[in-house]
JSON list of C-alpha atoms and ligand atoms in Angstrom, two decimals:
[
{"chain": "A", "resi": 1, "resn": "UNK", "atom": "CA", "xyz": [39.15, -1.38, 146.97]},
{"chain": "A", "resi": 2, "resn": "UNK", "atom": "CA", "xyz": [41.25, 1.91, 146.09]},
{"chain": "A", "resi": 3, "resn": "UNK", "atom": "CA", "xyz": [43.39, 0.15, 143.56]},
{"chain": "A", "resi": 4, "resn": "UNK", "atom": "CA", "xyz": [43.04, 1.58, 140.04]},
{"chain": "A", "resi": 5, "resn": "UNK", "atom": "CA", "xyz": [46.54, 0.11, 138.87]},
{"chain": "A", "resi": 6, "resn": "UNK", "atom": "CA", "xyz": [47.54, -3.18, 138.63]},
{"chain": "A", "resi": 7, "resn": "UNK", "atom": "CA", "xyz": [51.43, -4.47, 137.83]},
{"chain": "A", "resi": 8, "resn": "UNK", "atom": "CA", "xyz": [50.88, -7.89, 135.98]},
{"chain": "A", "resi": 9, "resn": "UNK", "atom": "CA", "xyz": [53.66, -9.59, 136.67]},
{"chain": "A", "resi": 10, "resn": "UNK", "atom": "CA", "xyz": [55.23, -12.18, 134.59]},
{"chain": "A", "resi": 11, "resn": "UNK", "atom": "CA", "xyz": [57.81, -14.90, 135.98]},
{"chain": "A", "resi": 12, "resn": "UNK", "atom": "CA", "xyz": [58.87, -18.19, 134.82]},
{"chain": "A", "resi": 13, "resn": "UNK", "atom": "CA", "xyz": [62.22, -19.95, 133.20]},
{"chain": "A", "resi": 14, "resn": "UNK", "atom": "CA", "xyz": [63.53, -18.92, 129.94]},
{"chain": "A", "resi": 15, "resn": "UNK", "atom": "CA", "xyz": [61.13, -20.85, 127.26]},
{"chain": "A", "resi": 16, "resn": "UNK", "atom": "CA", "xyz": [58.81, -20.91, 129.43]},
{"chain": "A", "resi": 17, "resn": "UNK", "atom": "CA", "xyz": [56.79, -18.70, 126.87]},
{"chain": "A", "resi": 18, "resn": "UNK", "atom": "CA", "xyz": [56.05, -16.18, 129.66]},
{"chain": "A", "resi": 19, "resn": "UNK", "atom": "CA", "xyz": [57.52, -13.42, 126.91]},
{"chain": "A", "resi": 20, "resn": "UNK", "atom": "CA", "xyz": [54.42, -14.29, 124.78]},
{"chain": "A", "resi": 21, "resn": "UNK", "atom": "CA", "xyz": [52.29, -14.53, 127.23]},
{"chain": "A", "resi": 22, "resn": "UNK", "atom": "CA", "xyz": [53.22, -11.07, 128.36]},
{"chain": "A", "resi": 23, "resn": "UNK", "atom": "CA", "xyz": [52.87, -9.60, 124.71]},
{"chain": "A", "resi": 24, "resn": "UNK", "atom": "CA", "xyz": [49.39, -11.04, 124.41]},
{"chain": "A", "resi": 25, "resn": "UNK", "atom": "CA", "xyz": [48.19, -9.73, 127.33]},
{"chain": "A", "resi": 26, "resn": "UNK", "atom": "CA", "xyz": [49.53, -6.31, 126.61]},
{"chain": "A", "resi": 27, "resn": "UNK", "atom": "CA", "xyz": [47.15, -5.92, 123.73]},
{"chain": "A", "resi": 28, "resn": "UNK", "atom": "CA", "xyz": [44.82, -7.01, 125.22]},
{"chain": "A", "resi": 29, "resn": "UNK", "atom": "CA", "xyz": [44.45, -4.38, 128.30]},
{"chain": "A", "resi": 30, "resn": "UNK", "atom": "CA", "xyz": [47.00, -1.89, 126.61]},
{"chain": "A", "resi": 31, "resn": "UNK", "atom": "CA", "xyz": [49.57, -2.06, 128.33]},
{"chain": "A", "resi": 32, "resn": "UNK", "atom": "CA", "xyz": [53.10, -2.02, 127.77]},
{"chain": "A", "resi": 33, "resn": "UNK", "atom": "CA", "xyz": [55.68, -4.59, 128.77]},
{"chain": "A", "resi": 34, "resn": "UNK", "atom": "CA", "xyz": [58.57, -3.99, 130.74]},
{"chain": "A", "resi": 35, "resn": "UNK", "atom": "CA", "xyz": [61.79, -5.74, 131.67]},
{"chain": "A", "resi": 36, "resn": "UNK", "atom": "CA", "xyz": [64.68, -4.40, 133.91]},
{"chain": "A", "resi": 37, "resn": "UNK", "atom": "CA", "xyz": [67.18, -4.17, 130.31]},
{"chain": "A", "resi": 38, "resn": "UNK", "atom": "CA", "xyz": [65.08, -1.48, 128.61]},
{"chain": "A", "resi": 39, "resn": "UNK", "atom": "CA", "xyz": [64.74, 0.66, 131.92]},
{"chain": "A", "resi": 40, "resn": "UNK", "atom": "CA", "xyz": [68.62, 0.12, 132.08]},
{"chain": "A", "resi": 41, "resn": "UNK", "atom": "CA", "xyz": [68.72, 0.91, 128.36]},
{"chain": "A", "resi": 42, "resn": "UNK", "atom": "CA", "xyz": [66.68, 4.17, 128.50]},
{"chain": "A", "resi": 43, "resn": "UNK", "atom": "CA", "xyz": [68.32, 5.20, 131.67]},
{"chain": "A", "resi": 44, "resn": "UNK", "atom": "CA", "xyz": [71.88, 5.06, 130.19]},
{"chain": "A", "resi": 45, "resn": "UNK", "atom": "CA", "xyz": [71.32, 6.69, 126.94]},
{"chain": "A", "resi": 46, "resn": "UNK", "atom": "CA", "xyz": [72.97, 9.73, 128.31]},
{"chain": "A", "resi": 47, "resn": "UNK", "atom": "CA", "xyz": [74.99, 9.06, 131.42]},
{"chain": "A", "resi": 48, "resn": "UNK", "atom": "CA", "xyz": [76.07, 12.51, 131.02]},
{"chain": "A", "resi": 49, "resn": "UNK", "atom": "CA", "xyz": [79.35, 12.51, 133.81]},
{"chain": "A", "resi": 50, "resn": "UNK", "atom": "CA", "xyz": [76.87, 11.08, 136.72]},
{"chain": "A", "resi": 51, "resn": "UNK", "atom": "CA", "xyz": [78.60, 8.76, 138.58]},
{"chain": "A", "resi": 52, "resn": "UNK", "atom": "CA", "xyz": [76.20, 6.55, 138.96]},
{"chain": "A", "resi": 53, "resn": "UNK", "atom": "CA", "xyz": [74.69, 6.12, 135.58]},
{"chain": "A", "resi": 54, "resn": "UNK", "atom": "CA", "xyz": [78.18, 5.66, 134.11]},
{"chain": "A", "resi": 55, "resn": "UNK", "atom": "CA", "xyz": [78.59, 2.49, 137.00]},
{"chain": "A", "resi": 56, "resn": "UNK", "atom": "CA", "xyz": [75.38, 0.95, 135.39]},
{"chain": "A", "resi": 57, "resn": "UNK", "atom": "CA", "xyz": [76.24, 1.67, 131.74]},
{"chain": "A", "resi": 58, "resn": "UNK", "atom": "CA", "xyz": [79.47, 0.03, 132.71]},
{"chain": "A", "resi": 59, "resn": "UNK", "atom": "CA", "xyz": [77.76, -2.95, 134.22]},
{"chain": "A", "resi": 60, "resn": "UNK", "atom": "CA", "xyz": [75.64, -2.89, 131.16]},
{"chain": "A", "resi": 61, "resn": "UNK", "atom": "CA", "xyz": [78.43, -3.06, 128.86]},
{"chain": "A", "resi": 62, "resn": "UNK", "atom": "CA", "xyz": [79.87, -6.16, 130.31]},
{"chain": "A", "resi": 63, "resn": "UNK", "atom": "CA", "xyz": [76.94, -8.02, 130.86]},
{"chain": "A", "resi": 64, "resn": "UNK", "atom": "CA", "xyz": [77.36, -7.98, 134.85]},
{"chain": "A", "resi": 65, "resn": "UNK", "atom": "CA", "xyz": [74.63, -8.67, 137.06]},
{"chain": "A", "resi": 66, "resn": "UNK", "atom": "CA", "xyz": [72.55, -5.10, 138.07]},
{"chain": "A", "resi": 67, "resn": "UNK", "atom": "CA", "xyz": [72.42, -5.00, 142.38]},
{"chain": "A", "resi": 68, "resn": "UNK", "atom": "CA", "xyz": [68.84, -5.11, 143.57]},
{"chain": "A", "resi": 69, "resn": "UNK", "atom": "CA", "xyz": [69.57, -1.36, 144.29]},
{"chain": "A", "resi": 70, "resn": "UNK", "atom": "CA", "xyz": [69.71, -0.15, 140.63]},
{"chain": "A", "resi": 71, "resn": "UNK", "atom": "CA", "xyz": [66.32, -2.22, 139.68]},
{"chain": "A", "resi": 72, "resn": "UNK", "atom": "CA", "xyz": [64.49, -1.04, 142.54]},
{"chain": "A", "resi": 73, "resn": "UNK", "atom": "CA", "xyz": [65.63, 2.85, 141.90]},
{"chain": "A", "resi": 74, "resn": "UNK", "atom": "CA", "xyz": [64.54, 2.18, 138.14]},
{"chain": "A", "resi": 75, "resn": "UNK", "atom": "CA", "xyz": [60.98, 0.24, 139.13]},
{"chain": "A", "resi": 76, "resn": "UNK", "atom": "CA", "xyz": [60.28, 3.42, 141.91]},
{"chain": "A", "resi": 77, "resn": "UNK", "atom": "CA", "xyz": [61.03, 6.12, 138.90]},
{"chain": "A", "resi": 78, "resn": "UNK", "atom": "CA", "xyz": [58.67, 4.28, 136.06]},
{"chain": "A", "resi": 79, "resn": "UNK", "atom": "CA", "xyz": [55.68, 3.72, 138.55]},
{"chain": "A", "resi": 80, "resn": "UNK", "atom": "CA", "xyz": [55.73, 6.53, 139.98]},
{"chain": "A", "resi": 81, "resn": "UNK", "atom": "CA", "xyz": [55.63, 8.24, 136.08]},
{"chain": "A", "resi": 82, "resn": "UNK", "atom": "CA", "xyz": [52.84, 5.83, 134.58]},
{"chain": "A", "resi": 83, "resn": "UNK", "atom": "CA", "xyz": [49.08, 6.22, 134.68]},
{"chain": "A", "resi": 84, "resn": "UNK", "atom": "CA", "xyz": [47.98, 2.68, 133.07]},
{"chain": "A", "resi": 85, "resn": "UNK", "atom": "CA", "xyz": [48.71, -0.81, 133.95]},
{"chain": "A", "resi": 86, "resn": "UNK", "atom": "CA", "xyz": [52.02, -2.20, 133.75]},
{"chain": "A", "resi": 87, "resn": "UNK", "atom": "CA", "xyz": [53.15, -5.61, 132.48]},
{"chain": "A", "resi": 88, "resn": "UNK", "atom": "CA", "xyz": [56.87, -6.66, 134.20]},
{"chain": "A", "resi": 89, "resn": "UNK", "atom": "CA", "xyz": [58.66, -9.80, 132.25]},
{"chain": "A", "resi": 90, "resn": "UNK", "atom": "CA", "xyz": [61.12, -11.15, 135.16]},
{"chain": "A", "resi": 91, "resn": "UNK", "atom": "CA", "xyz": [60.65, -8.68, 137.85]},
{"chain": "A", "resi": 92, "resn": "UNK", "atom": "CA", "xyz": [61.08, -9.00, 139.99]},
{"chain": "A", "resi": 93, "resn": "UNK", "atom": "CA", "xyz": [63.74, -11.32, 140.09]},
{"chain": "A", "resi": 94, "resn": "UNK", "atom": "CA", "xyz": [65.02, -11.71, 143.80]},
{"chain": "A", "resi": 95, "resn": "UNK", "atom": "CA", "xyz": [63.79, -11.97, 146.90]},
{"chain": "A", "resi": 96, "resn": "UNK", "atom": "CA", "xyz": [64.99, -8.01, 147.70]},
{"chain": "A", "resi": 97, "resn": "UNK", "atom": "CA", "xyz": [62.72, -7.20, 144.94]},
{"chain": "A", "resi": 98, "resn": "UNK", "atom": "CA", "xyz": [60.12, -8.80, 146.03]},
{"chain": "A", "resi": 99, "resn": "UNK", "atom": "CA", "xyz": [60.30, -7.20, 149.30]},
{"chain": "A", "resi": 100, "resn": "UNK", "atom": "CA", "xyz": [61.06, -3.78, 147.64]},
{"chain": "A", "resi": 101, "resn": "UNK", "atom": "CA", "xyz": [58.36, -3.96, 145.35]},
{"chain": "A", "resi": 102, "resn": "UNK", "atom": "CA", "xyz": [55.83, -5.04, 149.08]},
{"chain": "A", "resi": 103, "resn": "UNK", "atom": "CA", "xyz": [56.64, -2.43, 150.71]},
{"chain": "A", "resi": 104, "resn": "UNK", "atom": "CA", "xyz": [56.40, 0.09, 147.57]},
{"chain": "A", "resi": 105, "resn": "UNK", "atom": "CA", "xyz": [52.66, -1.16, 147.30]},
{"chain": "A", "resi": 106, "resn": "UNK", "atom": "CA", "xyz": [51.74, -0.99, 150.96]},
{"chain": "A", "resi": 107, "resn": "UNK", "atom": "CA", "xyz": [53.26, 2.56, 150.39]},
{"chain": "A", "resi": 108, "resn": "UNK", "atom": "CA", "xyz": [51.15, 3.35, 147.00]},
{"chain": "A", "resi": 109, "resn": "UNK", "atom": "CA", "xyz": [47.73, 1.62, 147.81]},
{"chain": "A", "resi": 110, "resn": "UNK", "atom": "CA", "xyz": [46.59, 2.92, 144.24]},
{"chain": "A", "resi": 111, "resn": "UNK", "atom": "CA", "xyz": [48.75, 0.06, 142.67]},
{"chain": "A", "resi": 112, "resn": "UNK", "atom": "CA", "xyz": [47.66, -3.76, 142.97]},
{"chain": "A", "resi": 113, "resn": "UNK", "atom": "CA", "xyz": [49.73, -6.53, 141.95]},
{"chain": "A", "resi": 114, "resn": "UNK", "atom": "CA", "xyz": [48.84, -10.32, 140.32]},
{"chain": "A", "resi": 115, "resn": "UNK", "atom": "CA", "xyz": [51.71, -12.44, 139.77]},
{"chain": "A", "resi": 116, "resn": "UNK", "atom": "CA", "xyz": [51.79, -14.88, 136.69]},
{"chain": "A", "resi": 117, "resn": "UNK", "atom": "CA", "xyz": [53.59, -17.73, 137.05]},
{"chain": "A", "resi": 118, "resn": "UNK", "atom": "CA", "xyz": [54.17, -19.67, 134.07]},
{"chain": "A", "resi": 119, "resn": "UNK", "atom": "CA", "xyz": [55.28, -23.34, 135.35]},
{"chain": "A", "resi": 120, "resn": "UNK", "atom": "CA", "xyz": [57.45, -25.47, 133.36]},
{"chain": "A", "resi": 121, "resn": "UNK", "atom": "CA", "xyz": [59.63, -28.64, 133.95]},
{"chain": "A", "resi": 122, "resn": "UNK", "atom": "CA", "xyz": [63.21, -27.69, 133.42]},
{"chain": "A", "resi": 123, "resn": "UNK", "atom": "CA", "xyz": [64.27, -30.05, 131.19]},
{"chain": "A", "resi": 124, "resn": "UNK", "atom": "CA", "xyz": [61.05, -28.87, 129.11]},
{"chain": "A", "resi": 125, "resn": "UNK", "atom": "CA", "xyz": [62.95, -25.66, 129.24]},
{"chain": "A", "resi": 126, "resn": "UNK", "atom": "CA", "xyz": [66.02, -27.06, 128.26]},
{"chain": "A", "resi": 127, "resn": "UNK", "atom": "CA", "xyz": [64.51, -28.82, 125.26]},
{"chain": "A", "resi": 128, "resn": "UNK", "atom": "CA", "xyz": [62.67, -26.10, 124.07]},
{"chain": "A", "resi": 129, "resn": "UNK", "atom": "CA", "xyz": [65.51, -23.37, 124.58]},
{"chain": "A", "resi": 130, "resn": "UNK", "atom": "CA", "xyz": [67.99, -25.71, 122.70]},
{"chain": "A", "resi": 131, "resn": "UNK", "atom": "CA", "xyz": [65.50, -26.63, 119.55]},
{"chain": "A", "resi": 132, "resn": "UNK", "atom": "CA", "xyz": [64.78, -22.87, 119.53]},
{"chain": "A", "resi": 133, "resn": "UNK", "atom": "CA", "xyz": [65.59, -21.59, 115.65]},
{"chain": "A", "resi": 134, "resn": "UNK", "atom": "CA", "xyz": [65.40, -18.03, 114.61]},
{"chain": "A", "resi": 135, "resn": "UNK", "atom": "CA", "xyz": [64.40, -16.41, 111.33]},
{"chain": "A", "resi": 136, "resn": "UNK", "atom": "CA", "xyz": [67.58, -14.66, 109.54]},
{"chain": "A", "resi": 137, "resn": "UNK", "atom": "CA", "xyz": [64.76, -12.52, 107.58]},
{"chain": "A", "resi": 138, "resn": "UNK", "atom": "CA", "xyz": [62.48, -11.19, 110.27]},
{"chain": "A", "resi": 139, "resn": "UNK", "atom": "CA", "xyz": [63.55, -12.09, 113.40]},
{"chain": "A", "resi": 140, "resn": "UNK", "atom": "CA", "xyz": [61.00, -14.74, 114.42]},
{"chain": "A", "resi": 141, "resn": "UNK", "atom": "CA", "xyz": [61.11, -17.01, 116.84]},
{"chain": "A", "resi": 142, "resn": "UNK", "atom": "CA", "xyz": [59.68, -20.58, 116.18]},
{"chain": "A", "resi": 143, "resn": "UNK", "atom": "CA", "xyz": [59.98, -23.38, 119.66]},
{"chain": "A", "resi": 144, "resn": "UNK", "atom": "CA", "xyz": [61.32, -27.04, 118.51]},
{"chain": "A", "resi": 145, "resn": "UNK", "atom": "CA", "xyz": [60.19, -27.04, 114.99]},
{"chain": "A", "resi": 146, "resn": "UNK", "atom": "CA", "xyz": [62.14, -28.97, 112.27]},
{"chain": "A", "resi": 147, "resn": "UNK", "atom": "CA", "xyz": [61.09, -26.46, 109.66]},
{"chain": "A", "resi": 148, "resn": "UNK", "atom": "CA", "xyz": [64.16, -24.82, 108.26]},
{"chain": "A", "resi": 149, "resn": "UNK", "atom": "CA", "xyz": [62.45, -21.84, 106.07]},
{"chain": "A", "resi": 150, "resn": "UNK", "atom": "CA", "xyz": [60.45, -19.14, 108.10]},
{"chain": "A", "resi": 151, "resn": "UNK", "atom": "CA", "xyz": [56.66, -19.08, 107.47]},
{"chain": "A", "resi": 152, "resn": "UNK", "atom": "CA", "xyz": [56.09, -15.20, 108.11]},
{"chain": "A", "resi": 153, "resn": "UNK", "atom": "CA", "xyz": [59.12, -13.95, 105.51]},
{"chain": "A", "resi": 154, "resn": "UNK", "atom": "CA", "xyz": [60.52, -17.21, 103.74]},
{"chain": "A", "resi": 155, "resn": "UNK", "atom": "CA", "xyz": [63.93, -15.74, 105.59]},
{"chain": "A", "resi": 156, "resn": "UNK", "atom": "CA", "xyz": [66.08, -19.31, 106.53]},
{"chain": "A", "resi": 157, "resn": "UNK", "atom": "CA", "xyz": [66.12, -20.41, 110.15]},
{"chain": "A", "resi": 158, "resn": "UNK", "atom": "CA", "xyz": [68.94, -21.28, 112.47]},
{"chain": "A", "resi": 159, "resn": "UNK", "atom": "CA", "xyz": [68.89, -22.07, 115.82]},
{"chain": "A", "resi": 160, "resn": "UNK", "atom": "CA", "xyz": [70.30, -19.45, 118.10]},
{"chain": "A", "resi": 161, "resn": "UNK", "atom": "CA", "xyz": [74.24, -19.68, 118.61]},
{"chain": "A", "resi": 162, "resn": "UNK", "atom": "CA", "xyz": [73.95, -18.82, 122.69]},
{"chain": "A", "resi": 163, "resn": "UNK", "atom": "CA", "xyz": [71.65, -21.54, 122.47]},
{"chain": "A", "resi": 164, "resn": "UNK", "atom": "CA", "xyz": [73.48, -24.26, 123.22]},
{"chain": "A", "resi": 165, "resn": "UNK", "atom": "CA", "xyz": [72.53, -27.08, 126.08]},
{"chain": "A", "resi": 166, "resn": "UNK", "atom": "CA", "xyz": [75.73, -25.83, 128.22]},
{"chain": "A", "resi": 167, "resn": "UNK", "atom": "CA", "xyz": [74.47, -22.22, 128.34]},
{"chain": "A", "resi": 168, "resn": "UNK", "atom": "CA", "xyz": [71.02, -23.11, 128.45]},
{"chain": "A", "resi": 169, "resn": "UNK", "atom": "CA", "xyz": [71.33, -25.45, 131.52]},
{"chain": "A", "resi": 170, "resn": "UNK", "atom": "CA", "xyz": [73.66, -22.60, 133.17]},
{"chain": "A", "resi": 171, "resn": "UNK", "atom": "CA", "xyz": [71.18, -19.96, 132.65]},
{"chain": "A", "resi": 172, "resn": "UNK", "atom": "CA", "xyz": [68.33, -22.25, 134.01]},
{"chain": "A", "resi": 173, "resn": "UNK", "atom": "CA", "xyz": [70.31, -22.98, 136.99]},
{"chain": "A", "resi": 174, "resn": "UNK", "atom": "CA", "xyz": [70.55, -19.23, 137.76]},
{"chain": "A", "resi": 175, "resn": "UNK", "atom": "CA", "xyz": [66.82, -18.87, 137.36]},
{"chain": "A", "resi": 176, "resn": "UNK", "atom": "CA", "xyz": [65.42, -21.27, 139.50]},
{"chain": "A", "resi": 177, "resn": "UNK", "atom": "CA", "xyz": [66.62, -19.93, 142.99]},
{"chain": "A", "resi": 178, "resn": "UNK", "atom": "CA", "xyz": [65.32, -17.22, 141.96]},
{"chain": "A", "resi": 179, "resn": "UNK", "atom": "CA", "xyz": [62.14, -18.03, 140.87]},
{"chain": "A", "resi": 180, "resn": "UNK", "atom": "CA", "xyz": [61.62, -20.18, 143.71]},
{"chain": "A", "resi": 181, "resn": "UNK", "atom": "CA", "xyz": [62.35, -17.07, 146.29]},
{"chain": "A", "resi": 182, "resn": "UNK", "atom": "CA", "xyz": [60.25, -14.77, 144.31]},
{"chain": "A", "resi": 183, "resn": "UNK", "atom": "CA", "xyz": [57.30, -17.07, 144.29]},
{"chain": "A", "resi": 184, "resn": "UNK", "atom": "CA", "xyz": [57.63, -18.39, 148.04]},
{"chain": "A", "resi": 185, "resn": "UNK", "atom": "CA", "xyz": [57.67, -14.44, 149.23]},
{"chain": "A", "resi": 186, "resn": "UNK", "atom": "CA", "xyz": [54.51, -13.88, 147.36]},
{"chain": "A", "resi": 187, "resn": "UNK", "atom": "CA", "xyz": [52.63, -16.90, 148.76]},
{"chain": "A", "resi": 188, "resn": "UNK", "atom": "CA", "xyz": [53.61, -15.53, 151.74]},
{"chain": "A", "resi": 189, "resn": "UNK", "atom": "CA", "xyz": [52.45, -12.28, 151.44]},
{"chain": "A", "resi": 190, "resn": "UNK", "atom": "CA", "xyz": [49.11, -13.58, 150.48]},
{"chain": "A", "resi": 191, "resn": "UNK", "atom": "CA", "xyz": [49.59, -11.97, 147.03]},
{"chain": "A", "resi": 192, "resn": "UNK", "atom": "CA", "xyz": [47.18, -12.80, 143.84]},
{"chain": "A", "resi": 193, "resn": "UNK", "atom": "CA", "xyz": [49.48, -15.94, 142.29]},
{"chain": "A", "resi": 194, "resn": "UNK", "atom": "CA", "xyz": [47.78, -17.26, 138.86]},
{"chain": "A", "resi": 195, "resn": "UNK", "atom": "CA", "xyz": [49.53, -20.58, 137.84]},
{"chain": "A", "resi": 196, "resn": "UNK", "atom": "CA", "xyz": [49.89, -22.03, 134.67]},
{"chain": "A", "resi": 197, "resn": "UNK", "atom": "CA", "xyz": [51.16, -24.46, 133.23]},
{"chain": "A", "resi": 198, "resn": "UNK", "atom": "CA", "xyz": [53.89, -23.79, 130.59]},
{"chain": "A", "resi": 199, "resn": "UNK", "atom": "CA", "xyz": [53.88, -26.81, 128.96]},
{"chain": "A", "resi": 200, "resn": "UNK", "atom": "CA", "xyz": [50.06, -26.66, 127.85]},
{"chain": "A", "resi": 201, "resn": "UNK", "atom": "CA", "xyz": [49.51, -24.25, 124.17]},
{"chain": "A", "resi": 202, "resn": "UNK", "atom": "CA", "xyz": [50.13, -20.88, 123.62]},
{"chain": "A", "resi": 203, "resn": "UNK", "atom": "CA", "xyz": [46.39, -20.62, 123.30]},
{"chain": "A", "resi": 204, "resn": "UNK", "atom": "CA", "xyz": [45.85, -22.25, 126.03]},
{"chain": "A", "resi": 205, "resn": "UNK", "atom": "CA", "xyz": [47.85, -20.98, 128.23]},
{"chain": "A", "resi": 206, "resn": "UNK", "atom": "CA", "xyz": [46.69, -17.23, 127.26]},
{"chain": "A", "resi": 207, "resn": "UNK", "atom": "CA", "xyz": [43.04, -18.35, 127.85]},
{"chain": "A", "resi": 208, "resn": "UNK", "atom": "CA", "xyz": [43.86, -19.46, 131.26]},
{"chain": "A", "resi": 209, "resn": "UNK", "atom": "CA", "xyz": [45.40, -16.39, 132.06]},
{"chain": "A", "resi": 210, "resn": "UNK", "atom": "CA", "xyz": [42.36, -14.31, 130.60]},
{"chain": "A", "resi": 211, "resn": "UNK", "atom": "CA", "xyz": [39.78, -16.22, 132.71]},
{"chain": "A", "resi": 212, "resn": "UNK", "atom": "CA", "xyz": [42.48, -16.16, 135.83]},
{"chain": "A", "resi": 213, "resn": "UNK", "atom": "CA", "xyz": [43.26, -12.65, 135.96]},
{"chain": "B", "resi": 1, "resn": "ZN", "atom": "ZN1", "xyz": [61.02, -14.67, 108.77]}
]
């Protein structure tokens, strides 16, 4: 095979733990991780008086939903700018991704891809995202513990205020069409799909990946 790249990437509902998973394998191989927000973030550092930039800033700003169109312009400038592998956390994210991202391979047969999908009950989501507390020191994240003082920092811990089960459930709602598109077009496509299973250890579940990928 030609391929000398290879786009890990990593899908699965919030708390799913596909984050970690994604930072562990990144020092592993040395890669970095990427997610659609800091491409948009870089991007619209300095809009400058481009029309276009100032749309997404805009969008940015108010916390609407980027089209398909701005991801896929974003993905297409960063690959086509990196020489290493590249780790994606939730991209993509639709099914026009999905098919963008196809056809940019089939286009660019240096780059492979291996989706990583971590699988997890939602109400195992919900559980977790709602028992989720975060360290007012350091910024640590501890899953369902009852612990109130942080480990790392002795900082106090509070669960996270857009936490709630309302939100949570919304936002899991909105991820599972998703999801499910994204991982049906792959199977079809006879892509590289590793499964896991989210609700097994961190440990475990990084181990699996390791001897999977
Ligand atoms: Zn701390």
């Amino acid at each position: 095979m030609s391929h000398q790249k290879t786009i890990y990437s990593f899908i699965g509902l919030p708390a799913s733990g596909k984050g970690t998973q994604a930072s562990i394998l990144a020092k592993k191989i040395k890669a970095k991780v990427i997610g659609i927000g800091d491409l948009i973030r870089e991007t619209i550092k300095d809009t400058g008086d481009d029309p276009f930039l100032i749309d997404i800033k805009k969008r940015y700003d108010d916390g609407t939903p980027q089209p398909d169109a701005v991801a896929i312009d974003l993905v297409t400038a960063y690959l086509g700018n990196i020489d290493s592998d590249v780790i994606f956390d939730n991209f993509p994210f639709s099914n026009g991704q999905a098919e963008f991202l196809s056809n940019y391979l089939s286009k660019h047969s240096e780059w492979e891809i291996i989706i990583i999908y971590i699988e997890l009950a939602p109400e195992t989501a919900i559980r977790r995202a709602t028992s989720r507390k975060i360290c007012s020191g350091c910024g640590a994240i501890y899953e369902a513990t009852d612990e109130m003082i942080c480990k790392k920092c002795g900082g106090s811990l509070a669960v996270r205020s857009d936490d709630n089960e309302e939100t949570v459930r919304a936002r899991i709602s909105q991820y599972l069409p998703k999801i499910n598109e994204v991982i049906k077009y792959f199977e079809n496509s006879n892509s590289k799909i590793i499964k896991v299973d989210g609700e097994k250890s961190i440990e475990e579940v990084s181990g699996e990946i390791a001897s999977k990928i």
